XYZ file of C-alpha atoms in Angstrom:
439
model
C 114.342 86.405 -84.077
C 110.537 86.297 -84.275
C 109.888 85.489 -80.614
C 106.110 85.294 -81.023
C 106.494 82.677 -83.707
C 109.075 80.761 -81.644
C 106.771 80.872 -78.604
C 103.869 79.490 -80.620
C 106.153 76.762 -81.928
C 107.171 75.854 -78.370
C 103.519 75.527 -77.318
C 102.721 73.264 -80.273
C 105.786 71.081 -79.695
C 105.055 70.718 -75.973
C 101.464 69.730 -76.711
C 102.745 66.962 -79.007
C 105.380 65.871 -76.491
C 102.771 65.489 -73.724
C 100.842 63.030 -75.912
C 103.769 60.611 -75.711
C 103.110 58.494 -72.618
C 106.430 58.040 -70.822
C 104.991 57.021 -67.453
C 107.630 55.541 -65.152
C 107.254 52.674 -64.503
C 107.877 51.377 -67.099
C 109.308 54.541 -68.674
C 109.375 53.942 -72.431
C 111.591 57.015 -72.720
C 112.788 55.789 -76.113
C 109.567 57.151 -77.612
C 110.214 60.579 -76.124
C 113.857 60.523 -77.191
C 112.818 59.631 -80.747
C 110.436 62.605 -80.803
C 113.168 64.965 -79.595
C 115.673 63.440 -82.009
C 113.392 64.095 -84.977
C 113.149 67.763 -84.006
C 116.920 68.058 -83.578
C 117.561 66.358 -86.894
C 115.294 68.862 -88.654
C 117.349 71.676 -87.105
C 120.617 70.080 -88.144
C 121.870 69.769 -84.544
C 124.080 66.806 -83.649
C 122.810 64.399 -80.994
C 123.454 60.948 -79.582
C 121.232 58.509 -77.721
C 122.227 56.090 -74.974
C 120.162 53.098 -73.913
C 120.694 51.712 -70.409
C 118.063 49.004 -70.972
C 115.669 48.304 -73.846
C 113.382 51.310 -74.101
C 115.242 53.335 -71.441
C 116.873 55.965 -73.653
C 118.579 59.253 -72.835
C 119.556 61.887 -75.412
C 122.505 64.300 -75.595
C 122.512 67.145 -78.163
C 125.350 69.625 -78.521
C 125.933 73.040 -80.063
C 129.685 73.412 -80.429
C 131.463 76.433 -79.011
C 134.997 77.733 -78.988
C 136.186 75.610 -76.091
C 136.580 78.469 -73.585
C 135.440 76.588 -70.533
C 133.300 73.512 -70.118
C 129.722 73.367 -71.414
C 126.474 74.712 -70.061
C 124.095 71.754 -69.714
C 120.339 72.248 -70.079
C 119.062 69.225 -68.149
C 115.572 67.721 -68.204
C 113.968 64.302 -67.856
C 111.713 62.468 -70.292
C 109.810 60.234 -67.862
C 106.733 61.268 -65.883
C 104.858 59.882 -62.893
C 101.589 57.927 -63.335
C 98.259 59.732 -63.739
C 94.739 58.450 -62.975
C 92.913 59.622 -66.088
C 89.416 59.149 -64.664
C 90.103 61.778 -61.967
C 91.359 64.504 -64.325
C 89.263 67.230 -65.968
C 91.084 66.506 -69.250
C 92.966 63.396 -70.332
C 96.465 63.561 -68.779
C 98.123 62.680 -72.106
C 95.988 64.901 -74.332
C 98.303 67.911 -74.445
C 95.134 69.987 -74.633
C 95.619 73.750 -75.047
C 92.734 75.671 -73.484
C 91.988 78.494 -71.045
C 95.526 79.811 -71.439
C 97.164 76.538 -70.336
C 98.746 73.417 -71.781
C 97.297 70.480 -69.842
C 98.820 67.104 -69.142
C 101.176 64.982 -67.096
C 104.678 66.379 -67.357
C 103.801 69.955 -68.319
C 105.481 71.128 -65.104
C 107.530 68.036 -64.192
C 109.281 68.433 -66.506
C 108.555 68.161 -70.217
C 107.572 71.816 -70.269
C 111.030 72.887 -69.111
C 112.587 70.420 -71.553
C 110.845 72.050 -74.500
C 111.780 75.556 -73.284
C 115.408 74.418 -73.188
C 115.142 72.774 -76.603
C 113.595 75.817 -78.263
C 116.192 78.099 -76.651
C 118.882 75.894 -78.205
C 117.098 76.151 -81.561
C 117.025 79.940 -81.210
C 120.763 80.018 -80.522
C 121.404 77.864 -83.596
C 119.089 79.881 -85.841
C 120.623 83.157 -84.653
C 124.112 81.802 -85.265
C 125.363 82.808 -81.818
C 129.154 82.725 -81.625
C 129.473 80.426 -78.639
C 132.587 80.424 -76.484
C 131.543 77.153 -74.829
C 129.330 74.235 -75.822
C 125.615 74.224 -75.061
C 124.355 70.728 -74.253
C 120.706 69.671 -74.227
C 120.459 66.620 -71.969
C 117.143 64.718 -71.807
C 117.382 61.691 -69.547
C 115.419 58.626 -68.550
C 114.349 57.380 -65.136
C 114.516 60.532 -63.004
C 111.182 59.711 -61.385
C 112.486 56.348 -60.130
C 115.926 57.383 -58.874
C 117.852 58.028 -62.094
C 119.977 54.866 -62.131
C 118.855 54.077 -65.685
C 119.293 57.658 -66.861
C 121.611 60.271 -65.409
C 123.260 57.748 -63.085
C 123.940 55.414 -66.004
C 125.472 58.231 -68.082
C 127.616 59.412 -65.186
C 129.004 55.888 -64.769
C 129.407 54.835 -68.400
C 129.690 58.094 -70.399
C 131.011 60.733 -67.982
C 132.550 62.775 -70.785
C 129.086 63.721 -72.011
C 128.292 65.241 -68.616
C 131.319 67.503 -68.190
C 130.103 71.026 -67.476
C 130.821 74.304 -65.740
C 127.132 74.744 -64.891
C 123.843 72.847 -65.155
C 120.329 74.284 -65.367
C 117.669 71.890 -64.066
C 114.322 71.737 -62.268
C 114.067 72.417 -58.548
C 112.561 75.855 -57.974
C 109.829 77.936 -59.593
C 108.302 81.408 -59.471
C 106.109 81.419 -56.365
C 103.293 83.976 -56.634
C 102.111 83.982 -53.002
C 105.122 84.336 -50.682
C 106.113 87.917 -51.612
C 103.104 90.204 -52.175
C 103.155 91.836 -55.575
C 106.223 89.997 -56.849
C 107.003 86.543 -58.220
C 109.599 84.920 -55.975
C 112.018 83.083 -58.260
C 113.265 80.360 -55.928
C 116.503 79.084 -57.441
C 117.343 75.657 -56.084
C 121.006 75.417 -55.191
C 120.585 72.377 -52.969
C 118.260 69.549 -52.104
C 117.669 67.071 -49.330
C 118.888 63.542 -49.825
C 116.799 60.430 -49.465
C 117.128 57.513 -47.044
C 114.529 54.759 -47.326
C 114.585 52.603 -44.216
C 113.028 49.175 -43.695
C 112.423 48.252 -40.060
C 111.797 44.615 -39.093
C 110.749 43.451 -35.623
C 110.284 39.875 -34.442
C 108.179 39.017 -31.423
C 106.162 36.378 -29.615
C 103.220 35.097 -31.640
C 100.174 33.308 -30.393
C 96.402 33.249 -30.134
C 94.649 36.611 -30.271
C 92.621 35.727 -27.175
C 95.758 35.668 -25.022
C 97.842 38.794 -25.718
C 101.460 38.457 -24.703
C 102.402 42.125 -24.807
C 105.416 40.973 -26.832
C 103.833 40.618 -30.265
C 105.942 41.880 -33.159
C 103.392 44.354 -34.476
C 102.601 45.792 -31.049
C 106.286 46.264 -30.276
C 106.980 47.854 -33.661
C 104.009 50.221 -33.428
C 105.114 51.446 -30.014
C 108.645 52.062 -31.295
C 107.293 53.915 -34.353
C 105.148 56.080 -32.089
C 108.260 57.043 -30.121
C 110.126 57.849 -33.330
C 107.390 59.905 -34.968
C 106.679 61.878 -31.787
C 110.345 62.670 -31.135
C 111.207 66.294 -31.742
C 113.385 66.863 -34.766
C 115.367 70.063 -34.174
C 115.386 72.810 -36.772
C 118.578 73.136 -38.801
C 119.494 75.767 -41.359
C 121.918 74.948 -44.140
C 123.421 77.794 -46.150
C 120.741 77.640 -48.829
C 117.882 77.811 -46.323
C 119.462 80.695 -44.407
C 119.667 82.575 -47.705
C 115.995 81.812 -48.431
C 114.784 83.181 -45.102
C 117.081 86.199 -45.428
C 115.260 87.136 -48.632
C 111.834 86.508 -47.080
C 112.830 88.652 -44.087
C 113.093 91.615 -46.427
C 109.385 91.254 -47.227
C 107.795 89.696 -44.129
C 107.282 91.960 -41.122
C 107.083 88.928 -38.819
C 110.743 88.197 -39.658
C 111.940 91.753 -39.035
C 114.004 90.799 -35.929
C 115.913 88.239 -38.021
C 116.383 90.836 -40.764
C 117.967 93.121 -38.177
C 120.310 90.706 -36.386
C 120.737 87.771 -38.832
C 120.891 85.361 -35.888
C 119.682 81.820 -36.622
C 118.421 81.496 -33.034
C 116.219 84.519 -33.661
C 114.914 82.864 -36.818
C 114.081 79.670 -34.919
C 112.178 81.657 -32.308
C 110.182 83.525 -34.955
C 109.284 80.314 -36.783
C 107.936 78.859 -33.530
C 106.109 82.019 -32.461
C 104.401 82.381 -35.845
C 103.743 78.648 -36.214
C 105.405 78.644 -39.636
C 106.483 75.013 -39.240
C 102.794 74.056 -39.450
C 103.189 74.592 -43.211
C 104.581 71.285 -44.563
C 106.439 73.076 -47.372
C 108.361 75.224 -44.868
C 108.778 72.549 -42.219
C 110.351 70.233 -44.786
C 113.252 72.609 -45.467
C 114.204 73.215 -41.824
C 113.972 69.659 -40.458
C 114.887 66.123 -41.366
C 111.548 64.479 -42.122
C 110.225 60.942 -41.699
C 107.133 59.617 -43.434
C 105.736 56.218 -42.381
C 104.351 54.905 -45.669
C 104.272 51.078 -45.463
C 103.321 48.721 -42.623
C 103.045 44.929 -43.037
C 102.162 42.293 -40.465
C 99.700 39.575 -39.606
C 97.842 36.889 -41.528
C 94.553 36.564 -39.628
C 92.419 38.551 -37.199
C 92.899 36.173 -34.272
C 96.619 35.434 -34.736
C 99.257 37.505 -32.968
C 102.003 38.080 -35.582
C 105.564 37.077 -34.775
C 107.052 39.474 -37.350
C 106.253 43.019 -38.485
C 107.811 45.368 -41.025
C 107.610 49.106 -41.643
C 109.084 51.280 -44.382
C 110.035 54.905 -43.858
C 110.705 57.622 -46.419
C 113.282 59.886 -44.786
C 114.461 63.154 -46.355
C 117.643 64.497 -44.819
C 119.113 67.996 -44.863
C 122.361 68.339 -46.835
C 124.404 69.344 -43.768
C 123.439 66.192 -41.837
C 125.748 63.188 -42.058
C 123.953 59.882 -42.802
C 125.514 58.170 -39.763
C 124.307 60.995 -37.527
C 120.752 60.653 -38.805
C 120.694 56.859 -38.464
C 121.998 57.104 -34.907
C 119.197 59.547 -34.068
C 116.576 57.169 -35.536
C 117.901 54.236 -33.491
C 117.881 56.287 -30.312
C 114.333 57.533 -30.935
C 113.025 54.022 -31.664
C 114.522 52.869 -28.361
C 114.195 49.186 -29.269
C 117.416 47.200 -29.843
C 115.371 44.284 -31.250
C 114.458 46.227 -34.378
C 116.559 45.414 -37.434
C 117.086 48.548 -39.552
C 118.013 48.242 -43.238
C 118.951 51.097 -45.556
C 117.049 50.246 -48.754
C 118.193 53.168 -50.865
C 119.982 56.494 -50.501
C 122.296 57.783 -47.845
C 124.484 59.739 -50.271
C 125.140 63.348 -49.338
C 124.089 65.994 -51.842
C 126.326 69.096 -51.648
C 124.958 72.605 -52.103
C 125.766 74.907 -55.017
C 126.496 78.400 -53.653
C 124.458 81.387 -54.931
C 127.516 83.304 -56.046
C 130.083 83.581 -58.825
C 130.015 84.716 -62.436
C 127.793 81.894 -63.707
C 125.208 82.385 -60.979
C 125.257 86.130 -61.641
C 124.526 85.401 -65.301
C 121.483 83.390 -64.196
C 120.284 86.235 -61.970
C 120.726 88.686 -64.840
C 118.657 86.502 -67.183
C 115.857 86.398 -64.598
C 115.798 90.135 -63.915
C 116.046 91.034 -67.622
C 113.050 88.857 -68.500
C 111.021 89.253 -65.309
C 111.724 92.817 -64.062
C 109.428 92.490 -61.032
C 111.064 89.261 -59.824
C 112.543 88.729 -56.381
C 115.286 86.086 -56.481
C 115.970 83.719 -53.611
C 118.079 80.628 -52.916
C 115.921 77.563 -52.337
C 116.381 74.108 -50.857
C 114.436 71.473 -52.772
C 112.850 69.093 -50.226
C 112.760 66.246 -52.762
C 115.593 64.784 -54.854
C 116.442 65.264 -58.524
C 119.161 64.404 -61.010
C 121.021 67.527 -59.845
C 122.715 65.422 -57.166
C 124.714 63.438 -59.741
C 126.392 66.645 -60.920
C 126.782 68.272 -57.517
C 128.586 65.195 -56.199
C 130.988 65.583 -59.132
C 131.673 69.188 -58.149
C 129.525 70.813 -60.853
C 127.252 73.686 -59.730
C 123.588 73.076 -60.522
C 120.769 75.596 -60.263
C 117.143 74.587 -60.541
C 114.445 76.980 -61.709
C 111.404 76.290 -63.870
C 110.172 79.742 -64.977
C 106.522 78.959 -64.237
C 104.434 81.261 -62.035
C 102.710 79.006 -59.499
C 100.573 79.549 -56.426
C 100.253 76.775 -53.847
C 97.201 75.286 -55.594
C 99.037 75.052 -58.911
C 102.093 73.607 -57.177
C 99.926 70.743 -55.888
C 99.232 69.609 -59.476
C 102.846 68.392 -59.769
C 102.472 64.619 -59.260
C 98.776 65.452 -58.660
C 95.610 66.057 -60.671
C 95.179 68.437 -63.605
C 98.850 69.333 -64.025
C 99.181 72.262 -66.404
C 101.478 75.130 -67.373
C 100.501 78.580 -68.573
C 101.047 79.207 -72.279
C 102.599 82.557 -71.384
C 105.093 80.873 -69.054
C 106.247 78.581 -71.860
C 106.627 81.451 -74.307
C 108.519 83.651 -71.842
C 110.540 80.684 -70.575
C 112.085 80.131 -74.000
C 113.303 83.731 -74.037
C 114.632 83.462 -70.473
C 116.685 80.338 -71.206
C 117.954 81.817 -74.477
C 119.163 84.884 -72.543
C 120.878 82.593 -70.039
C 122.632 80.764 -72.872
C 123.755 84.062 -74.362
C 124.952 85.420 -70.986
C 127.018 82.346 -70.154
C 128.176 81.093 -73.544
C 128.977 84.129 -75.680
């Protein structure tokens, strides 16, 4: 296999793919699926498309194996989040290749990974690998808006296409700042689950010149202040304990935890070193609440008789939904508030960092990135991985892109881009994973 040529091909294909605007909403994933389908057809690889709604298309391609075990699924999503073009240095749908990067919305989240997976499948087909199990390339719609029109739709209506022994997806990446001198490949084996809450409070309205102290907005704001100021205790699920165990081998400040492995020691060290001040770390050790919407009032001098707030809550995988809701009610300390669960509340199990398939993933990382340190990782957001984990299928998320904290902020932000070298090496990494698991 001419890996240089294949890497160049991957860069060119990704640049073209970025030019297809699949912003969700509205999605228009059919255009992306058509692009991928044309490439698969040229390679002679069988594929099917499934449309949940007009324009909302997902694609399933399959390399047949010998049937020894269920497939390996290479999962990715076609849709991307919106981008404000006037604020970018380059147009977000240009696919521009310059300064060693491919620029554009979706390069990291996650069209770049999708093309690495696709080109790895092409390499397996061109090499004529004798596969013991199927390799499935799964490109889905609607991940950025909850997945109900993509992976959720397929799981409900075409579950046979999603049978697998293992899924590779997004979730982690190669952090270049946490372990000096080494890229930390953070393999996501779990993620928090979402609970969007709508709080409604009625109260006594009236003229703004005569405050009642019982206005709806005033009462709701006071309750929200109690909630947001309430201490949320640190909790460590299995994935997060594994993450800090790896960090402890490289951070002197965590040496006491390295020596005794006691979670109470870890809590003390996090407090003493103020590590929870970092939002990225705080989000993986606590249930989080973000107050994002507040509605009330019609006029400056009218006391509103109704107020509404919306909260984005992200809950650790070892916390039961009923337990979390009970804590929220207690912290609000206002029985007059009506609390509605708008979306979410479904537990997302963890995939353990062990077993033959996980070992094959570790081997592919170390073979292609010899200086890598590998760690379990809890994704603080949600992804399509949860659909598989709830069905008992292990999912591991790792985009082989080397990112510092500044580069990480471009995901869903400005000037999203991926290094050309990461794309080229990523194809080889995923090919090695396919070979390790499927031959």
